[in-house]
Coordinates of C-alpha atoms (C1' of nucleotides) in Angstrom, one line a residue:
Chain A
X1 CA -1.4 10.2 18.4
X2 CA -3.3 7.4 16.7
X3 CA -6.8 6.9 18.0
X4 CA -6.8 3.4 17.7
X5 CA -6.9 0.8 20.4
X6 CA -3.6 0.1 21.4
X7 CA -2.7 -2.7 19.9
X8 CA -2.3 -5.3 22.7
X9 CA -0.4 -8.1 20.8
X10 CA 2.2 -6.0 19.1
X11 CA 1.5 -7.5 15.6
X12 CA -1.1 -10.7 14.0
X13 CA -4.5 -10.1 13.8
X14 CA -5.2 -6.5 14.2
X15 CA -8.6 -7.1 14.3
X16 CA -10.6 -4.5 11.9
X17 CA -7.8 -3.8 9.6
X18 CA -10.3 -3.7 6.9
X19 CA -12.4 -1.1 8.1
X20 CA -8.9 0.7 9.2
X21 CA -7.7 0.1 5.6
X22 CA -10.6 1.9 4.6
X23 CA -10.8 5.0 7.1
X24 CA -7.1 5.6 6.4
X25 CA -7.7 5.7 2.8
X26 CA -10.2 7.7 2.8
X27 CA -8.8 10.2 4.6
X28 CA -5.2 9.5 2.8
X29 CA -6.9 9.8 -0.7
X30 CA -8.1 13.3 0.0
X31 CA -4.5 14.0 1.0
X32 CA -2.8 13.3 -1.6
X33 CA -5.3 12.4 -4.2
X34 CA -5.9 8.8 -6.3
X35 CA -3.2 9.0 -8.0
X36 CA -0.6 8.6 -5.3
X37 CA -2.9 6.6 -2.9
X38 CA -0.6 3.6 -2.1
X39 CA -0.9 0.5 -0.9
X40 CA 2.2 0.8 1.2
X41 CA 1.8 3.6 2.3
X42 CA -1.3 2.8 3.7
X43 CA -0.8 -0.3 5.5
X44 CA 2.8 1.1 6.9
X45 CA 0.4 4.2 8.6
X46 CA -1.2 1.6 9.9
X47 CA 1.7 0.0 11.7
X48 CA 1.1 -3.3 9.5
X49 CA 3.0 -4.8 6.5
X50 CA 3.2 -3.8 3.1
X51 CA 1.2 -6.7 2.0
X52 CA -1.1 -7.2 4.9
X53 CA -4.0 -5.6 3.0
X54 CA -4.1 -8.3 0.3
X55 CA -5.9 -10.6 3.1
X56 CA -8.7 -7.9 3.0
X57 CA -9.0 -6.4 -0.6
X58 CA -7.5 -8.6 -3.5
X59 CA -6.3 -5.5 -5.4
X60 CA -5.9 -2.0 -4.9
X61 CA -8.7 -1.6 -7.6
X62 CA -11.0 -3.1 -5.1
X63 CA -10.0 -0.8 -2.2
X64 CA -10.9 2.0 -4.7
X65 CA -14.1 0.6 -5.5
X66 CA -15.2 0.1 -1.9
X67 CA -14.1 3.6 -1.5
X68 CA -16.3 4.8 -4.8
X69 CA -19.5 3.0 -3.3
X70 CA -18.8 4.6 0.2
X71 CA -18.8 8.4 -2.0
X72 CA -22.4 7.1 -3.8
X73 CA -23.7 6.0 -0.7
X74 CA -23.4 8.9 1.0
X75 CA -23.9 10.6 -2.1
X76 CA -27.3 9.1 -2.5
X77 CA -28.1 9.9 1.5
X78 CA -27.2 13.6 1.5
X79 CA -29.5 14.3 -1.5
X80 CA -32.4 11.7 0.2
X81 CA -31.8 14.1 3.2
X82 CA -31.4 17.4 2.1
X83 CA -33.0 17.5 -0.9
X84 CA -36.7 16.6 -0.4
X85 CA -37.4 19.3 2.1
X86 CA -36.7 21.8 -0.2
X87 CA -39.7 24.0 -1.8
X88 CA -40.5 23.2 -5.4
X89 CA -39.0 26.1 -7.1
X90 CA -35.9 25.5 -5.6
X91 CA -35.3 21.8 -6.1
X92 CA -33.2 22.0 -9.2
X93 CA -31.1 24.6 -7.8
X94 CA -30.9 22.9 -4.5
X95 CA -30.1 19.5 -5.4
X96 CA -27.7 20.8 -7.8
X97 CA -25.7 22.9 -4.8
X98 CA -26.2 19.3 -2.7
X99 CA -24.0 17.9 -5.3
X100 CA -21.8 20.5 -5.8
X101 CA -21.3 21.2 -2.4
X102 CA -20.9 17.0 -1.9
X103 CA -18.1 17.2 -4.8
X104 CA -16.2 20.5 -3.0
X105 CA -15.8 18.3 0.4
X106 CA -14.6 15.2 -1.2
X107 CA -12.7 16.6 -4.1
X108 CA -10.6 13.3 -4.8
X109 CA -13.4 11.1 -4.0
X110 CA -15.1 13.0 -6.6
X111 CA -12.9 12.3 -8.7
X112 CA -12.5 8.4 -8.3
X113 CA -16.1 8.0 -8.1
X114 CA -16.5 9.5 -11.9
X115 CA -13.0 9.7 -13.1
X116 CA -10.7 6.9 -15.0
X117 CA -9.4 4.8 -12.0
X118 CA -12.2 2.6 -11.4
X119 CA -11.2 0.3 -14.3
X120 CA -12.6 -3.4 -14.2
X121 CA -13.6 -5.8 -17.1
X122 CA -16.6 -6.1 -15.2
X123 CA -17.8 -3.2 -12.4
X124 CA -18.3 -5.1 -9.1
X125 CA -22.3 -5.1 -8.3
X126 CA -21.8 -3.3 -5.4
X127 CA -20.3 0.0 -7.1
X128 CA -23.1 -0.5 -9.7
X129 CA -25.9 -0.9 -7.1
X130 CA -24.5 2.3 -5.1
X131 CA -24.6 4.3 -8.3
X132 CA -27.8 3.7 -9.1
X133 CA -29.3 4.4 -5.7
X134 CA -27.5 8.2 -6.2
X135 CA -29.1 8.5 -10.0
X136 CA -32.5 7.2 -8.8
X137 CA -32.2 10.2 -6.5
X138 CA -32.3 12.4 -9.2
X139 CA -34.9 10.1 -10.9
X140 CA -37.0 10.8 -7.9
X141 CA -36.7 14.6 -8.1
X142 CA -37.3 14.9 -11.9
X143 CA -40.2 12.7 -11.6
X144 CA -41.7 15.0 -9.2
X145 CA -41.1 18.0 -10.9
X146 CA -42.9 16.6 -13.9
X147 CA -45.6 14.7 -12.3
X148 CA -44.9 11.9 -14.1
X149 CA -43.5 7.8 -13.0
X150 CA -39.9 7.9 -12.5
X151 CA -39.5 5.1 -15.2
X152 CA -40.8 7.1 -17.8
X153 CA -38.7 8.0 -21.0
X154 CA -39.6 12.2 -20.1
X155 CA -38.4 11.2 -16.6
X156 CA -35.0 9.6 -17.6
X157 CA -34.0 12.2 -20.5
X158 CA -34.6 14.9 -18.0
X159 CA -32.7 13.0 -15.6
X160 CA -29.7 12.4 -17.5
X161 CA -29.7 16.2 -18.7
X162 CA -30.4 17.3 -15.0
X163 CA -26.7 15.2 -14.2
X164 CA -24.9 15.7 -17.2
X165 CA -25.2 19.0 -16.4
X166 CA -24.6 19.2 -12.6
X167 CA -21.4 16.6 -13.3
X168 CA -20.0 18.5 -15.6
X169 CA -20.4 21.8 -13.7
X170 CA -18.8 20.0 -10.3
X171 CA -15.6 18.1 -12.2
X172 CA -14.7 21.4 -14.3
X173 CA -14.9 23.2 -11.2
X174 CA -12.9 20.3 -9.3
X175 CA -10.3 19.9 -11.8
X176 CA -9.9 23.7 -11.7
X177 CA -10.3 24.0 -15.8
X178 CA -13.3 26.9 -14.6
X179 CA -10.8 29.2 -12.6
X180 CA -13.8 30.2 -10.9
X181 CA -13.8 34.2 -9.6
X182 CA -13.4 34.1 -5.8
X183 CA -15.7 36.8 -5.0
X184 CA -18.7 34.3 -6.9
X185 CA -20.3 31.5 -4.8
X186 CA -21.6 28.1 -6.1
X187 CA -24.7 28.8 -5.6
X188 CA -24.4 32.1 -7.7
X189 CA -22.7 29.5 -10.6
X190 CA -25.7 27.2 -10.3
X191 CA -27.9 29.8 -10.9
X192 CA -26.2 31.7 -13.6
X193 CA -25.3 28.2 -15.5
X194 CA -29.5 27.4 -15.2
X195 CA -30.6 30.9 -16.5
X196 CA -28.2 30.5 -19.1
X197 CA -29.9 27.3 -20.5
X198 CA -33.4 29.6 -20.3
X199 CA -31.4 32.0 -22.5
X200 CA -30.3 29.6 -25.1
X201 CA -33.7 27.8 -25.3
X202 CA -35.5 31.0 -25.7
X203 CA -33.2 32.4 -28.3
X204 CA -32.9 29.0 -29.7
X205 CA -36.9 29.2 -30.2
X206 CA -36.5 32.9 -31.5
X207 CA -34.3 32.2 -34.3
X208 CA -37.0 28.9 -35.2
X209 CA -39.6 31.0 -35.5
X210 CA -39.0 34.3 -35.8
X211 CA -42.3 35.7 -35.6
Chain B
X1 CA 7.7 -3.2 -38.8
X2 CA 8.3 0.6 -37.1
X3 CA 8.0 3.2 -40.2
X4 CA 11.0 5.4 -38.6
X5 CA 14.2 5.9 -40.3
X6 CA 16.7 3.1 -40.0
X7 CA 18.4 4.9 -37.6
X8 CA 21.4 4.6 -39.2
X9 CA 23.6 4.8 -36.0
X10 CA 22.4 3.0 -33.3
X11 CA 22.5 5.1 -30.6
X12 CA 22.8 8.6 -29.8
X13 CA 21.0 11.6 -31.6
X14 CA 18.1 10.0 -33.2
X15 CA 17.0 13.6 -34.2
X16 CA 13.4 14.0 -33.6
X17 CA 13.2 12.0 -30.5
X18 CA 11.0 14.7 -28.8
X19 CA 8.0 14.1 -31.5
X20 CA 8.3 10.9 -31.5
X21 CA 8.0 10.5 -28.3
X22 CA 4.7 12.5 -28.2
X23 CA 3.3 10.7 -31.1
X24 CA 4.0 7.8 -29.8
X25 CA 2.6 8.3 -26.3
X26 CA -0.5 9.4 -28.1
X27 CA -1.1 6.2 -29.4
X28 CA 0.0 4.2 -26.4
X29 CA -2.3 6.1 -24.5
X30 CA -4.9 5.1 -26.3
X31 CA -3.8 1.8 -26.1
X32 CA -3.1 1.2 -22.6
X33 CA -4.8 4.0 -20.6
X34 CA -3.2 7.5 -19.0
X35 CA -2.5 5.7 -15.7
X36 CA -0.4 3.0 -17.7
X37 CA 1.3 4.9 -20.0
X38 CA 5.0 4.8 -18.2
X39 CA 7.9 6.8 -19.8
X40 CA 9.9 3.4 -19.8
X41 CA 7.5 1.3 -22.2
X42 CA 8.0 4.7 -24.5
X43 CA 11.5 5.1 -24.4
X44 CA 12.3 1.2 -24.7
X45 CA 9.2 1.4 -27.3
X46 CA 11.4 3.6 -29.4
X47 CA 14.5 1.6 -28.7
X48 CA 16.2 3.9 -26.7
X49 CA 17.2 3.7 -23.1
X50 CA 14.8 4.8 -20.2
X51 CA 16.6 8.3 -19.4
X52 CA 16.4 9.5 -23.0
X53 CA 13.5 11.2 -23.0
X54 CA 13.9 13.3 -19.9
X55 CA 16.7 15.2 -22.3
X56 CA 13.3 16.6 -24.2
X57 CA 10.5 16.9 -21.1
X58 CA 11.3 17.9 -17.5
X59 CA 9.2 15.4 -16.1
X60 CA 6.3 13.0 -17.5
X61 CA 3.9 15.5 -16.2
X62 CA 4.9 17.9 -18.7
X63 CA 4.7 15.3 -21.7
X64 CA 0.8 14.6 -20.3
X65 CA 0.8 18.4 -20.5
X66 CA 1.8 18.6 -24.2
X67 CA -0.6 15.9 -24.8
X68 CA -3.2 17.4 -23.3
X69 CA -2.8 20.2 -25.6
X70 CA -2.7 18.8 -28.5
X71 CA -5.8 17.5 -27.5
X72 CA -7.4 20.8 -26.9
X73 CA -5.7 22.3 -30.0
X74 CA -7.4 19.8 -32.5
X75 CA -10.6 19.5 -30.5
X76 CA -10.7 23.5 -30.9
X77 CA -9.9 23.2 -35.2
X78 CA -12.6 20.6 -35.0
X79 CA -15.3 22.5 -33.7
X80 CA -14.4 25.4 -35.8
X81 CA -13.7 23.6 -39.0
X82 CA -17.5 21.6 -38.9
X83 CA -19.9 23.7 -36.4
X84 CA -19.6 26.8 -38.1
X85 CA -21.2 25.4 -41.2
X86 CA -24.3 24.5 -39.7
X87 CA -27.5 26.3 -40.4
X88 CA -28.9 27.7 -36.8
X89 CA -31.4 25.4 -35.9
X90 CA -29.0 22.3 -35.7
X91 CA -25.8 24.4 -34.2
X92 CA -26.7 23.2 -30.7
X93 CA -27.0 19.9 -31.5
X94 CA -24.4 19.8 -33.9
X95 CA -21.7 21.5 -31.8
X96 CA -22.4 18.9 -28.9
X97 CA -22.6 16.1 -31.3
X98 CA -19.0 17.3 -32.5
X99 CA -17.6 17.5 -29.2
X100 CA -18.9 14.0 -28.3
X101 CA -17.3 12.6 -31.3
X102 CA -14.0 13.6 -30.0
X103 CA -14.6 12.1 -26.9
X104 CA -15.2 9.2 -28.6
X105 CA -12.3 9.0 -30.8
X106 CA -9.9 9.7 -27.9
X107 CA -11.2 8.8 -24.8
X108 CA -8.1 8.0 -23.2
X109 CA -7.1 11.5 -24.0
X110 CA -9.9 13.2 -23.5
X111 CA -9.6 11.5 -20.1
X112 CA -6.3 13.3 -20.0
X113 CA -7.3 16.7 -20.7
X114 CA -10.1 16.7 -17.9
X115 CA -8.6 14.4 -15.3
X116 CA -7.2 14.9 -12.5
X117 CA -3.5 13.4 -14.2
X118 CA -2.7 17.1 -14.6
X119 CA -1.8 18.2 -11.7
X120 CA 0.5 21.2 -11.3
X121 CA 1.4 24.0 -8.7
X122 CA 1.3 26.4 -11.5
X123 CA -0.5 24.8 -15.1
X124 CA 1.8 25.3 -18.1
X125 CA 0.8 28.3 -20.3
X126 CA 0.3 26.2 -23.7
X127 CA -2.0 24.3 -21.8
X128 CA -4.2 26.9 -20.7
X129 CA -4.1 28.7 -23.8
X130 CA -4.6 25.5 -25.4
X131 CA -7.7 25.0 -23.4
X132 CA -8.8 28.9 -23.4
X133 CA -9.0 28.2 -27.3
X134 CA -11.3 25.3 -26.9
X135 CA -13.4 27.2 -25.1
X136 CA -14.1 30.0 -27.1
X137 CA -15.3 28.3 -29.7
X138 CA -18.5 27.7 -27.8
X139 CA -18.5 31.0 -26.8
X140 CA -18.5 32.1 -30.1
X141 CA -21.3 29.7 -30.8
X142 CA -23.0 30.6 -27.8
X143 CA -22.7 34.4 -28.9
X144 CA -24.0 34.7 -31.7
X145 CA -27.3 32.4 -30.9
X146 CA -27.8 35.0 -28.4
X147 CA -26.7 38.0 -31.1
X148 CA -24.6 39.6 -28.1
X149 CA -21.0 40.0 -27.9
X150 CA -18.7 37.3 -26.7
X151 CA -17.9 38.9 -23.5
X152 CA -20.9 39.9 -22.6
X153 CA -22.2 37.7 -19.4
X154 CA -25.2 36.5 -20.8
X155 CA -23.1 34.6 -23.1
X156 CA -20.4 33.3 -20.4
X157 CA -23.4 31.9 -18.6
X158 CA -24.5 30.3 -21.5
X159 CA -21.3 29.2 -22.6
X160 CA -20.1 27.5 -19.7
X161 CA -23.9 26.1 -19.0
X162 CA -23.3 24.4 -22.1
X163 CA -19.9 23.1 -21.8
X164 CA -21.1 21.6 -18.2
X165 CA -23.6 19.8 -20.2
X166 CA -21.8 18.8 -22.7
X167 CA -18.0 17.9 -20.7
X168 CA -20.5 16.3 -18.5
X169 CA -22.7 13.9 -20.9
X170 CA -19.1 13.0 -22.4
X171 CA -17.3 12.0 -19.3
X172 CA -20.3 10.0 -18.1
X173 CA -20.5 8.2 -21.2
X174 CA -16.8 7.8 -21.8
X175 CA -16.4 6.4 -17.7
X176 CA -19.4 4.0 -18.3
X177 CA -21.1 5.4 -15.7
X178 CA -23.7 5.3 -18.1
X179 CA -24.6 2.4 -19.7
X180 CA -25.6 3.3 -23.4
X181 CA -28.3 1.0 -24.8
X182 CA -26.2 -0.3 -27.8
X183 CA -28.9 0.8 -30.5
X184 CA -29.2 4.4 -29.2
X185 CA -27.0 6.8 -31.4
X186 CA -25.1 9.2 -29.9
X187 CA -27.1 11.7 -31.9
X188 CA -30.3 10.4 -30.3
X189 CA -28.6 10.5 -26.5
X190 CA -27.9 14.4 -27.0
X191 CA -31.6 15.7 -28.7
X192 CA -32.9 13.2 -25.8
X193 CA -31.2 15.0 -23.2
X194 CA -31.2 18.8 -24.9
X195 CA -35.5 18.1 -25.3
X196 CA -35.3 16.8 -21.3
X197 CA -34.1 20.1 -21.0
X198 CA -37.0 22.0 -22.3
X199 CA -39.2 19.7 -20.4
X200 CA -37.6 20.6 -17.3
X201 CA -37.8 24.2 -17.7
X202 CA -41.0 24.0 -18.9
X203 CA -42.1 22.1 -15.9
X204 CA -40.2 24.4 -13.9
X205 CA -42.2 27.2 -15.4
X206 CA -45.5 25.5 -14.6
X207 CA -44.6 24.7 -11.0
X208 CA -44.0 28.7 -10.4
X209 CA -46.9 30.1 -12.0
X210 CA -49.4 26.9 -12.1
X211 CA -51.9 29.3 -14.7
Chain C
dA1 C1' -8.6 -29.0 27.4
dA2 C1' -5.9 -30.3 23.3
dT3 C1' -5.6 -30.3 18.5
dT4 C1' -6.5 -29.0 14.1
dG5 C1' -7.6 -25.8 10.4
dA6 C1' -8.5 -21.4 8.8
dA7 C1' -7.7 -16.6 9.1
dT8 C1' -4.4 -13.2 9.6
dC9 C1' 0.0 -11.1 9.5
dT10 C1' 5.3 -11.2 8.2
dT11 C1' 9.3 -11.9 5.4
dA12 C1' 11.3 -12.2 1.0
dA13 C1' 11.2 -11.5 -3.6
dC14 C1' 10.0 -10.0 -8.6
dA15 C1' 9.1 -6.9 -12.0
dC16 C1' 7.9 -2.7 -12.6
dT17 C1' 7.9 2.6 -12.2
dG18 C1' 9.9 7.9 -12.2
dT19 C1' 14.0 10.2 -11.8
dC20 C1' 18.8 11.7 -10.9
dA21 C1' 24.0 11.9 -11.6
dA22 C1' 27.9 10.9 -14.2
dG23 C1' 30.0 9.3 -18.3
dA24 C1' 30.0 8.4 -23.5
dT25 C1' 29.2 10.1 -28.1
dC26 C1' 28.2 13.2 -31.7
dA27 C1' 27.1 17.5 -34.4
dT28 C1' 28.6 21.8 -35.0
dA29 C1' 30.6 26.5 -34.2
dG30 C1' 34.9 28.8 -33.6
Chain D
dC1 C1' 40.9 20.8 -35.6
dT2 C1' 39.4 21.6 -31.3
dA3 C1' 36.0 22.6 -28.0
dT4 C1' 31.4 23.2 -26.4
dG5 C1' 26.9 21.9 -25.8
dA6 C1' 23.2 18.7 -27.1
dT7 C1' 22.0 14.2 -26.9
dC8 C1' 22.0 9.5 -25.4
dT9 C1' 23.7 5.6 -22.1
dT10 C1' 24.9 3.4 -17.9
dG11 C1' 24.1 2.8 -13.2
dA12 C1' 21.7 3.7 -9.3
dC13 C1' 18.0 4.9 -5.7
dA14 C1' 13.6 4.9 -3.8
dG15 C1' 9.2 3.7 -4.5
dT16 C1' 5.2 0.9 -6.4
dG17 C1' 1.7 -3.5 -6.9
dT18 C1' 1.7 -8.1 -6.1
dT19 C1' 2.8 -13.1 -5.3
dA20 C1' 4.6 -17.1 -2.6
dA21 C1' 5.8 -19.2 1.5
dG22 C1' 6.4 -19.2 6.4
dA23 C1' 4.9 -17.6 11.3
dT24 C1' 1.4 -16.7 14.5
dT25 C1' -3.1 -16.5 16.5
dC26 C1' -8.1 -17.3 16.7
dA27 C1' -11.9 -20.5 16.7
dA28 C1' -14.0 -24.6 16.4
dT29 C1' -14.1 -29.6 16.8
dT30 C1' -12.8 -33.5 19.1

DNA sequence: AATTGAATCTTAACACTGTCAAGATCATAG
DNA sequence: CTATGATCTTGACAGTGTTAAGATTCAATT
């Protein structure tokens, strides 16, 4: 059933159990979500020892946080991809449907990535650096849009809007507190969610001066 | 030390074990995180025995659950008690400045409430009325900035626009995934972000009919 | 090629956790 | 006063993260 190679010396020294660790977590932590994601659990699918994994990772908060970057990495990499083609009236919507669309396949990733689990006294440098590459993405974009440099304070308030915004949209929507109506797609939300910030600024601006 | 009656016999029938159960897992959970918070360190917290407290909730998912609404019930009175007083201009910023405040003051519980900790086949009615309650304050806000009826879907677009904003600006902050420069108010994070807004949608504007 | 040391895995154990089943105690209704 | 049901305890089971110490194997040095 199990894909991997066939295990010659029947135990000692799998070999990759680290990247194996990983693989089977990540596909195990969509399963049954962070919460449950165990250790054991894990290294018996593997055919290995309940504490075989503590040669690899020295906690299980460390397997979570190599998981986290892998989600920003890839996070960063569909936006790079899919997102600069797009024309320039749709690159807000777009990128904000890349994103959506990145949190609806990877739901409990999602979730580790932004949620409560990834608890350290001090984040480890390459969760932070991961991160950053994914914001900067957005950095990029708003910077475009405005035709300003991506450092500058425009760029990074419209930045941090721009993903307040889209994160809030994709973990109310993950965490099923929007019971979303099944006939209406995500890109229809995206779109009704923007034009509903044009509504508020405009009546926001009407009831300032009400000429 | 504990304020709670002597307890005049030792065991059995402490009388209002069920509250003080909750109120004392909302403290712990501020304390010690959602993940941490065990049913155990409660029960032995109030000096009873581990099993006691399953006599008052089903399962520790439903004493999350009653948590959780709490949370949404006093979030709700907050929001209706102090954003209603504010002249028009500032209820935007108010409202979100409000709802970030709560975050702040209970992040362990606001964690709670929008996590993925609460997980259920079916969600508990309290909690989803609870939650419903929450929510239409900003509707209400929402509708009369617009001056349309709260059902209306101008106003659910604008509503939940806001609360994607504003959930997701909390969450961020509250996860560290933003790292607030210490002499930056809260105040200051949400009219930067709410003016990146405009600056985007003016751009925006631009970019589609470059005048 | 043999030996040594480090990397890797196992076994055993500890202190936790949520939760269930069965018994003890107690307040109260009949 | 007795009995019923609510409440709490005792005891147990299966599961968790994690550490310490031993077994095995790989790799490199002699």
């Amino acid at each position: 059933m199990s894909a991997q190679q066939p295990n010659s010396r029947q135990h000692y020294h799998v070999g990759n159990l680290a990247e194996q660790l990983l693989s089977s977590a990540r596909s195990m932590l969509e399963e049954v979500g962070v919460a449950k994601l165990s250790m054991r659990a894990l290294c018996s699918a593997l055919g290995v020892t309940a504490t075989a994994a503590y040669h690899h990772f020295t906690n299980r908060a460390e397997l979570l946080a190599q998981l986290a970057t892998q989600g920003y990495l890839e996070l960063a990499e569909e936006l790079n991809e899919k997102a600069v083609a797009l024309p320039v009236e749709e690159k807000i919507r777009g990128f904000c449907l890349i994103y959506l669309n990145f949190g609806r396949r990877n739901p409990a990733l999602y979730q580790l990535m932004f949620g409560p689990e990834l608890e350290f006294e001090q984040m480890p440098e390459h969760l932070l650096n991961a991160r950053q590459q994914a914001f900067s993405r957005l950095e990029l974009m708003v910077a475009d849009l405005l035709k300003q440099t991506p450092d500058s304070p425009d760029v990074r308030s419209a930045a941090l809007a721009s993903w307040s915004y889209i994160h809030g949209l994709t973990s109310l929507l993950l965490h099923e507190v929007l019971q979303r109506p099944k006939d209406i797609s995500d890109q229809r939300i995206i779109e009704r969610t923007l034009t509903g910030f044009e509504l508020l600024f405009n009546a926001y601006a009407a009831n300032i001066n009400p000429a």
